[in-house]
Tab-separated table of C-alpha atoms and ligand atoms in Angstrom:
chain	number	residue	atom	x	y	z
Z	1	MET	CA	138.451	142.523	130.294
Z	2	ASN	CA	141.283	143.614	127.834
Z	3	ASN	CA	140.050	142.428	124.470
Z	4	PHE	CA	142.809	144.226	122.670
Z	5	VAL	CA	144.745	141.708	120.189
Z	6	PRO	CA	148.101	142.955	119.031
Z	7	THR	CA	148.778	142.873	115.087
Z	8	VAL	CA	151.566	140.593	113.719
Z	9	PRO	CA	153.963	141.661	110.809
Z	10	ALA	CA	152.126	141.471	107.203
Z	11	ALA	CA	153.202	138.754	104.751
Z	12	LEU	CA	153.687	140.955	101.830
Z	13	ARG	CA	153.386	144.517	100.976
Z	14	TRP	CA	153.878	146.494	97.785
Z	15	HIS	CA	156.298	149.696	97.842
Z	16	GLY	CA	155.847	152.613	95.750
Z	17	GLY	CA	153.912	152.970	92.511
Z	18	ALA	CA	153.749	150.921	89.258
Z	19	ASP	CA	157.494	150.912	88.887
Z	20	GLY	CA	157.795	149.733	92.617
Z	21	HIS	CA	158.441	146.376	93.882
Z	22	LEU	CA	156.955	143.620	96.120
Z	23	GLU	CA	158.313	142.807	99.707
Z	24	ILE	CA	157.686	139.368	101.003
Z	25	LEU	CA	158.456	138.313	104.708
Z	26	ASP	CA	160.513	135.036	104.099
Z	27	GLN	CA	158.367	132.613	105.900
Z	28	THR	CA	160.925	129.758	105.631
Z	29	LEU	CA	163.107	131.556	108.218
Z	30	LEU	CA	160.368	132.010	110.899
Z	31	PRO	CA	160.382	131.958	113.743
Z	32	GLY	CA	163.937	132.518	114.212
Z	33	ARG	CA	164.575	135.243	111.718
Z	34	THR	CA	162.377	137.953	110.369
Z	35	GLU	CA	163.918	138.801	107.016
Z	36	HIS	CA	162.191	139.964	103.818
Z	37	VAL	CA	162.418	139.489	100.307
Z	38	HIS	CA	162.410	142.272	97.682
Z	39	CYS	CA	160.904	141.109	94.262
Z	40	ARG	CA	161.871	143.412	91.460
Z	41	ASP	CA	160.900	140.498	88.633
Z	42	VAL	CA	158.707	137.849	88.275
Z	43	PRO	CA	161.302	135.133	88.592
Z	44	THR	CA	161.955	136.077	92.319
Z	45	VAL	CA	158.243	135.993	92.898
Z	46	VAL	CA	157.862	132.555	91.364
Z	47	GLU	CA	160.662	131.196	93.388
Z	48	ALA	CA	159.160	132.793	96.524
Z	49	ILE	CA	155.756	130.940	95.910
Z	50	LYS	CA	157.400	127.655	95.114
Z	51	MET	CA	159.645	127.810	98.190
Z	52	LEU	CA	157.034	128.802	100.347
Z	53	ARG	CA	158.482	132.103	101.316
Z	54	VAL	CA	154.900	133.565	100.889
Z	55	ARG	CA	152.289	130.813	101.313
Z	56	GLY	CA	148.604	130.071	102.226
Z	57	ALA	CA	145.877	130.438	99.464
Z	58	PRO	CA	144.948	133.919	99.725
Z	59	ALA	CA	148.688	135.367	100.373
Z	60	ILE	CA	149.946	133.430	97.111
Z	61	GLY	CA	147.034	134.955	95.184
Z	62	ILE	CA	147.691	138.519	96.554
Z	63	ALA	CA	151.637	137.652	95.552
Z	64	GLY	CA	150.400	136.473	92.214
Z	65	GLY	CA	148.388	139.763	91.516
Z	66	TYR	CA	151.517	142.015	92.198
Z	67	GLY	CA	153.784	139.787	90.481
Z	68	LEU	CA	152.009	140.516	87.193
Z	69	VAL	CA	152.642	144.196	87.682
Z	70	LEU	CA	156.530	143.118	87.480
Z	71	ALA	CA	155.932	141.518	84.306
Z	72	VAL	CA	154.799	145.131	82.740
Z	73	ALA	CA	157.862	146.554	84.335
Z	74	GLU	CA	160.083	143.700	82.889
Z	75	ALA	CA	158.403	144.270	79.339
Z	76	LYS	CA	159.310	147.905	79.749
Z	77	GLN	CA	163.029	147.460	80.704
Z	78	GLN	CA	163.373	145.226	77.735
Z	79	GLY	CA	161.757	147.881	75.544
Z	80	LEU	CA	159.450	145.505	73.768
Z	81	SER	CA	156.823	146.799	71.418
Z	82	PRO	CA	153.314	146.073	72.194
Z	83	ALA	CA	152.733	142.822	70.688
Z	84	PRO	CA	155.866	141.029	72.332
Z	85	ALA	CA	155.072	142.768	75.583
Z	86	LEU	CA	151.607	141.394	75.795
Z	87	THR	CA	153.144	137.983	74.804
Z	88	HIS	CA	155.781	138.423	77.711
Z	89	ILE	CA	153.140	139.334	80.193
Z	90	ARG	CA	151.115	136.197	79.247
Z	91	LYS	CA	153.835	134.260	79.449
Z	92	ARG	CA	154.615	135.332	82.939
Z	93	ALA	CA	151.110	135.267	84.174
Z	94	HIS	CA	151.140	131.633	83.297
Z	95	GLU	CA	154.479	130.990	85.199
Z	96	LEU	CA	153.109	132.757	88.269
Z	97	ALA	CA	149.565	130.976	88.027
Z	98	THR	CA	151.251	127.601	87.820
Z	99	ALA	CA	153.769	128.123	90.420
Z	100	ARG	CA	151.879	125.922	92.874
Z	101	PRO	CA	148.934	123.768	91.451
Z	102	THR	CA	146.566	123.153	94.725
Z	103	ALA	CA	145.369	126.563	95.693
Z	104	VAL	CA	142.955	128.176	93.397
Z	105	ASN	CA	143.278	131.859	94.794
Z	106	LEU	CA	146.529	132.029	93.005
Z	107	GLN	CA	145.067	131.105	89.318
Z	108	TRP	CA	141.847	133.269	90.376
Z	109	ALA	CA	144.096	136.564	90.987
Z	110	VAL	CA	146.006	136.028	87.969
Z	111	ASP	CA	143.082	135.591	85.780
Z	112	ARG	CA	141.606	138.647	87.365
Z	113	LEU	CA	144.483	140.796	86.164
Z	114	LEU	CA	144.582	138.984	82.875
Z	115	LYS	CA	141.262	140.526	82.218
Z	116	LEU	CA	142.757	143.902	82.206
Z	117	VAL	CA	145.752	142.755	80.113
Z	118	ASP	CA	143.445	141.525	77.460
Z	119	THR	CA	141.797	144.917	76.987
Z	120	ALA	CA	145.333	146.558	76.235
Z	121	SER	CA	146.453	146.654	72.586
Z	122	ASP	CA	148.354	149.659	71.757
Z	123	VAL	CA	151.408	151.548	73.231
Z	124	LYS	CA	149.395	153.866	75.248
Z	125	THR	CA	147.486	151.404	76.601
Z	126	ILE	CA	150.289	149.315	77.673
Z	127	ASP	CA	151.930	152.140	79.219
Z	128	LEU	CA	148.937	152.534	81.551
Z	129	LEU	CA	148.551	148.892	82.147
Z	130	ALA	CA	150.953	148.712	84.806
Z	131	THR	CA	148.986	151.378	86.989
Z	132	SER	CA	145.747	149.279	86.096
Z	133	LEU	CA	147.196	145.965	87.094
Z	134	LEU	CA	148.659	147.511	90.199
Z	135	ASN	CA	145.226	149.115	91.328
Z	136	GLU	CA	143.764	145.629	90.743
Z	137	ALA	CA	146.457	143.906	92.792
Z	138	ARG	CA	145.803	146.416	95.351
Z	139	CYS	CA	142.200	145.600	95.303
Z	140	ILE	CA	142.549	142.117	95.543
Z	141	HIS	CA	144.872	142.684	98.706
Z	142	GLU	CA	142.335	145.196	100.332
Z	143	GLU	CA	139.341	142.885	99.550
Z	144	ASP	CA	141.033	139.990	101.297
Z	145	ARG	CA	141.521	141.959	104.376
Z	146	GLU	CA	137.845	142.817	104.510
Z	147	LEU	CA	136.716	139.252	103.721
Z	148	CYS	CA	138.852	137.935	106.549
Z	149	ALA	CA	137.241	140.366	108.954
Z	150	ALA	CA	133.737	138.993	107.523
Z	151	ILE	CA	134.534	135.491	107.936
Z	152	GLY	CA	135.866	136.382	111.532
Z	153	ARG	CA	132.681	137.968	112.373
Z	154	PHE	CA	130.463	134.956	110.918
Z	155	GLY	CA	132.625	132.462	112.490
Z	156	ALA	CA	132.952	133.894	115.980
Z	157	GLU	CA	128.858	133.538	115.976
Z	158	ILE	CA	129.065	129.904	115.619
Z	159	LEU	CA	132.410	128.881	117.453
Z	160	PRO	CA	131.225	126.435	120.274
Z	161	GLU	CA	132.531	126.815	123.760
Z	162	GLY	CA	135.890	125.017	124.694
Z	163	ASP	CA	139.523	124.900	123.391
Z	164	ILE	CA	140.176	124.813	119.741
Z	165	LEU	CA	142.269	122.550	117.486
Z	166	THR	CA	143.601	123.919	114.279
Z	167	HIS	CA	145.833	122.809	111.459
Z	168	CYS	CA	148.718	124.408	109.258
Z	169	ASN	CA	148.631	128.369	109.433
Z	170	THR	CA	145.527	130.187	108.188
Z	171	GLY	CA	146.479	133.826	109.948
Z	172	SER	CA	147.908	137.016	108.958
Z	173	LEU	CA	150.735	135.237	107.444
Z	174	ALA	CA	148.287	133.432	105.021
Z	175	THR	CA	146.126	136.045	104.206
Z	176	GLY	CA	145.789	139.790	103.522
Z	177	GLY	CA	143.957	140.174	106.966
Z	178	ASP	CA	143.864	138.604	110.312
Z	179	GLY	CA	143.194	135.104	108.548
Z	180	THR	CA	140.681	132.849	107.862
Z	181	ALA	CA	140.278	129.875	110.544
Z	182	LEU	CA	142.847	132.005	112.426
Z	183	GLY	CA	140.835	135.120	111.698
Z	184	VAL	CA	137.708	133.323	113.414
Z	185	ILE	CA	139.759	132.613	116.389
Z	186	VAL	CA	141.100	136.343	116.741
Z	187	ALA	CA	137.660	137.746	116.113
Z	188	ALA	CA	136.101	135.323	118.878
Z	189	TRP	CA	139.124	136.542	121.128
Z	190	ARG	CA	138.450	140.061	120.706
Z	191	GLN	CA	134.880	139.534	121.707
Z	192	GLY	CA	135.969	138.335	124.899
Z	193	ARG	CA	135.837	134.764	124.332
Z	194	ARG	CA	138.484	132.748	126.286
Z	195	PHE	CA	139.968	129.376	125.099
Z	196	ARG	CA	143.391	127.703	124.302
Z	197	VAL	CA	144.303	126.997	120.595
Z	198	TYR	CA	145.838	123.958	119.894
Z	199	ALA	CA	148.081	124.035	116.826
Z	200	ASP	CA	149.027	120.926	114.960
Z	201	GLU	CA	152.887	121.323	114.010
Z	202	THR	CA	151.879	120.518	110.561
Z	203	ARG	CA	154.307	118.000	109.140
Z	204	PRO	CA	156.543	118.139	107.189
Z	205	LEU	CA	157.147	121.863	106.946
Z	206	LEU	CA	155.760	122.895	110.421
Z	207	GLN	CA	153.548	125.733	109.353
Z	208	GLY	CA	151.692	125.259	112.561
Z	209	ALA	CA	154.452	124.929	114.849
Z	210	ARG	CA	156.458	127.733	113.029
Z	211	LEU	CA	153.902	130.179	112.008
Z	212	THR	CA	150.432	129.644	113.745
Z	213	ALA	CA	152.332	129.435	117.170
Z	214	TRP	CA	154.504	132.383	116.183
Z	215	GLU	CA	151.155	134.439	115.388
Z	216	LEU	CA	149.106	133.381	118.610
Z	217	VAL	CA	152.221	134.086	120.900
Z	218	GLN	CA	152.423	137.596	119.575
Z	219	ARG	CA	148.567	138.185	119.732
Z	220	GLN	CA	148.886	136.821	123.230
Z	221	ILE	CA	146.255	134.074	122.620
Z	222	PRO	CA	147.348	130.839	124.324
Z	223	VAL	CA	148.671	128.476	122.327
Z	224	THR	CA	150.093	124.774	122.712
Z	225	VAL	CA	151.799	122.879	119.951
Z	226	LEU	CA	151.282	119.314	119.482
Z	227	VAL	CA	152.710	116.775	116.918
Z	228	ASP	CA	149.992	115.743	114.244
Z	229	GLY	CA	149.896	112.225	115.678
Z	230	ALA	CA	148.672	113.572	119.069
Z	231	ALA	CA	145.298	115.076	117.528
Z	232	ALA	CA	143.202	112.033	117.798
Z	233	HIS	CA	144.275	111.499	121.316
Z	234	LEU	CA	143.588	115.198	122.148
Z	235	LEU	CA	140.222	115.020	120.536
Z	236	ARG	CA	139.275	111.792	122.840
Z	237	THR	CA	140.176	113.845	125.756
Z	238	GLY	CA	137.029	115.814	125.180
Z	239	ARG	CA	138.965	119.161	125.758
Z	240	ILE	CA	138.428	120.251	122.414
Z	241	GLY	CA	135.131	122.148	121.450
Z	242	CYS	CA	135.748	122.386	117.850
Z	243	CYS	CA	138.611	121.817	115.053
Z	244	ILE	CA	138.774	124.970	112.525
Z	245	VAL	CA	140.970	125.042	109.419
Z	246	GLY	CA	141.419	126.845	106.254
Z	247	ALA	CA	141.128	125.475	102.330
Z	248	ASP	CA	143.046	125.706	99.548
Z	249	ARG	CA	140.457	124.897	96.999
Z	250	ILE	CA	136.597	123.931	97.658
Z	251	ALA	CA	135.015	121.850	94.872
Z	252	ALA	CA	131.310	122.663	94.078
Z	253	ASN	CA	130.008	119.907	96.383
Z	254	GLY	CA	131.896	121.254	99.279
Z	255	ASP	CA	134.738	118.888	99.350
Z	256	THR	CA	137.730	120.720	100.615
Z	257	ALA	CA	141.640	120.436	99.840
Z	258	ASN	CA	143.808	121.728	102.651
Z	259	LYS	CA	147.175	121.139	104.218
Z	260	ILE	CA	148.278	117.310	104.222
Z	261	GLY	CA	146.677	115.685	107.550
Z	262	THR	CA	143.417	117.929	107.378
Z	263	TYR	CA	141.442	114.824	106.303
Z	264	GLY	CA	142.682	112.588	108.858
Z	265	LEU	CA	141.817	115.426	111.587
Z	266	ALA	CA	138.424	115.249	110.085
Z	267	VAL	CA	138.056	111.505	110.350
Z	268	ALA	CA	139.273	111.883	114.073
Z	269	ALA	CA	136.770	114.812	114.850
Z	270	ARG	CA	133.724	112.905	113.531
Z	271	ALA	CA	134.928	109.709	115.520
Z	272	HIS	CA	134.726	111.798	118.731
Z	273	GLY	CA	131.741	114.097	117.794
Z	274	VAL	CA	133.703	117.335	117.634
Z	275	PRO	CA	132.275	119.813	115.144
Z	276	PHE	CA	134.949	120.350	112.243
Z	277	PHE	CA	134.615	123.798	110.581
Z	278	VAL	CA	136.432	125.355	107.318
Z	279	ALA	CA	136.874	128.962	107.071
Z	280	ALA	CA	137.520	130.249	103.650
Z	281	PRO	CA	136.818	133.137	101.179
Z	282	SER	CA	134.732	132.562	97.896
Z	283	SER	CA	138.285	133.053	96.070
Z	284	SER	CA	138.913	129.556	97.363
Z	285	PHE	CA	136.013	127.809	95.767
Z	286	ASP	CA	136.395	126.356	92.331
Z	287	LEU	CA	132.958	125.629	91.121
Z	288	SER	CA	134.106	124.231	87.758
Z	289	LEU	CA	135.141	121.163	89.836
Z	290	ALA	CA	131.897	118.953	90.722
Z	291	ALA	CA	133.795	117.000	93.446
Z	292	GLY	CA	137.140	117.018	95.444
Z	293	THR	CA	138.598	114.257	93.475
Z	294	ALA	CA	139.258	116.640	90.496
Z	295	ILE	CA	141.503	118.944	92.546
Z	296	PRO	CA	145.078	118.967	91.761
Z	297	ILE	CA	147.322	117.605	94.778
Z	298	GLU	CA	150.681	119.111	94.966
Z	299	GLU	CA	153.478	116.756	95.438
Z	300	ARG	CA	156.669	118.463	97.092
Z	301	ALA	CA	160.188	117.110	97.272
Z	302	ALA	CA	161.302	114.013	99.123
Z	303	ALA	CA	163.716	115.634	100.885
Z	304	GLU	CA	161.228	117.672	103.044
Z	305	VAL	CA	160.249	114.492	104.528
Z	306	LEU	CA	163.728	112.578	104.504
Z	307	ARG	CA	165.766	115.760	105.862
Z	308	PRO	CA	163.620	117.709	107.859
Z	309	LEU	CA	164.788	121.071	108.787
Z	310	GLY	CA	168.029	119.953	106.903
Z	311	VAL	CA	168.758	116.966	109.373
Z	312	GLN	CA	169.101	113.413	107.591
Z	313	ALA	CA	165.978	111.441	109.555
Z	314	ALA	CA	165.558	108.846	107.117
Z	315	PRO	CA	168.377	106.267	105.827
Z	316	LYS	CA	169.588	107.174	102.462
Z	317	GLY	CA	167.940	104.825	100.244
Z	318	ALA	CA	164.543	105.293	101.547
Z	319	GLU	CA	161.857	106.927	99.443
Z	320	ALA	CA	159.059	109.551	100.390
Z	321	PHE	CA	155.608	110.224	99.953
Z	322	ASN	CA	155.075	113.869	100.181
Z	323	PRO	CA	151.529	114.871	99.190
Z	324	ALA	CA	151.219	118.645	100.227
Z	325	PHE	CA	147.512	118.592	100.639
Z	326	ASP	CA	144.733	116.202	101.050
Z	327	VAL	CA	140.867	116.385	100.575
Z	328	THR	CA	138.313	116.151	103.279
Z	329	PRO	CA	134.967	114.960	101.978
Z	330	ALA	CA	131.892	117.583	102.431
Z	331	GLU	CA	130.193	115.189	104.670
Z	332	LEU	CA	132.748	115.370	107.141
Z	333	ILE	CA	132.486	119.158	107.464
Z	334	THR	CA	130.197	120.478	110.013
Z	335	ALA	CA	129.976	124.071	108.047
Z	336	ILE	CA	132.199	126.094	105.832
Z	337	ILE	CA	132.391	129.727	107.155
Z	338	THR	CA	132.933	132.345	104.075
Z	339	GLU	CA	132.629	136.130	103.913
Z	340	ARG	CA	129.153	135.519	102.434
Z	341	GLY	CA	127.481	133.482	105.280
Z	342	ILE	CA	127.818	129.977	106.578
Z	343	ILE	CA	127.519	127.016	104.512
Z	344	GLN	CA	125.652	124.436	106.716
Z	345	ASP	CA	124.635	120.769	105.722
Z	346	VAL	CA	127.679	121.179	103.297
Z	347	GLY	CA	126.796	120.135	99.627
Z	348	ARG	CA	126.167	121.287	96.033
Z	349	LYS	CA	122.900	123.013	96.684
Z	350	THR	CA	124.068	124.650	100.064
Z	351	VAL	CA	127.403	125.869	98.618
Z	352	ALA	CA	125.622	127.064	95.520
Z	353	ALA	CA	123.050	128.838	97.545
Z	354	VAL	CA	125.532	130.644	99.756
Z	355	LEU	CA	128.229	131.547	97.045
Z	356	THR	CA	125.646	132.888	94.347
Z	357	SER	CA	123.633	134.695	97.140
T	401	MRU	O1	151.580	124.843	101.724
T	401	MRU	P1	150.791	126.043	102.477
T	401	MRU	O2	151.662	126.436	103.889
T	401	MRU	O3	150.728	126.963	101.731
T	401	MRU	O4	149.550	125.542	102.915
T	401	MRU	C1	148.506	126.327	103.449
T	401	MRU	C2	147.321	125.771	103.938
T	401	MRU	O5	147.154	124.730	103.523
T	401	MRU	C3	146.261	126.611	104.555
T	401	MRU	O6	145.482	125.909	105.405
T	401	MRU	C4	145.400	127.207	103.370
T	401	MRU	O7	146.011	127.809	102.228
T	401	MRU	C5	144.426	128.253	103.884
T	401	MRU	S1	145.318	129.901	104.344
T	401	MRU	C6	144.045	131.039	104.926
């Protein structure tokens, strides 16, 4: 059996040294067009994150890290002396970290680079700052590739037989590696397991139909796209061995924020006795939040619902409710697959035990 799985284009890549730039694959144009945005300043990175040109919790963290390297270049171009340069970099860090509120990976990555900014206090060190920030951003990127591989290995061990249902996009486009939930799927396929992946289309921005199906077709893994409303019906057929999704932020008790529709999927999975897995790196956990009720939920523009893909689908005068994420309570999650191991019987103690191991 041929277990070779082709790769897919990377979501983002840094070109050159500390005076280089960030190239982002514009995911809003997929699957129709493969075009890149070349970011040479922070506002371009912030715009790309807000507009979901780059998206997925780990990928926006990586973009935020590289973005801060561009903030140092901006300060140098403006000829700022050290104190105003540091003020400028911190202001840019805030703009990057708050570009989207739910995925904790973004704040986490920017904070990691800010620690280096805090140690730069004179001209010489500020000159070196761009290099040390670039090294750290590269480290976050490379680490994420390794985290995906580890999540894939752990996850493939516990994946039950049968077809797999997933939601949103959690693959190469969303991470620095093969993905989290999709990374588990790819790892299992490489090991010779055979199944079909059912991808919820993921309304309103269609990350499942446009991006997950795009990745799986290229990887030559069978994929079927369904409208989100068909998921409960599919689960009742008994064809699905498990659901597996990613995460944008996981609270200390295991409650998990992920793409809108995940919670409903978990409820339906429980009703039909289908295991429901979350796959996420430790950078997606926010242990400062006791429970999922404290996770900020991004609300996006009404036009995404009322005018999907630019087509007026609801009458003018109608309003929209458009939360980008929802929270799945820990009790609906069979296990959380992390790079450090598998959290079973998900709750405060089991989360702490695996994350601090
Ligand atoms: O709005 P998006 O497309 O950034 O939402 C992405 C998700 O919800 C993913 O499931 C999550 O970030 C995990 S990606 C490995």
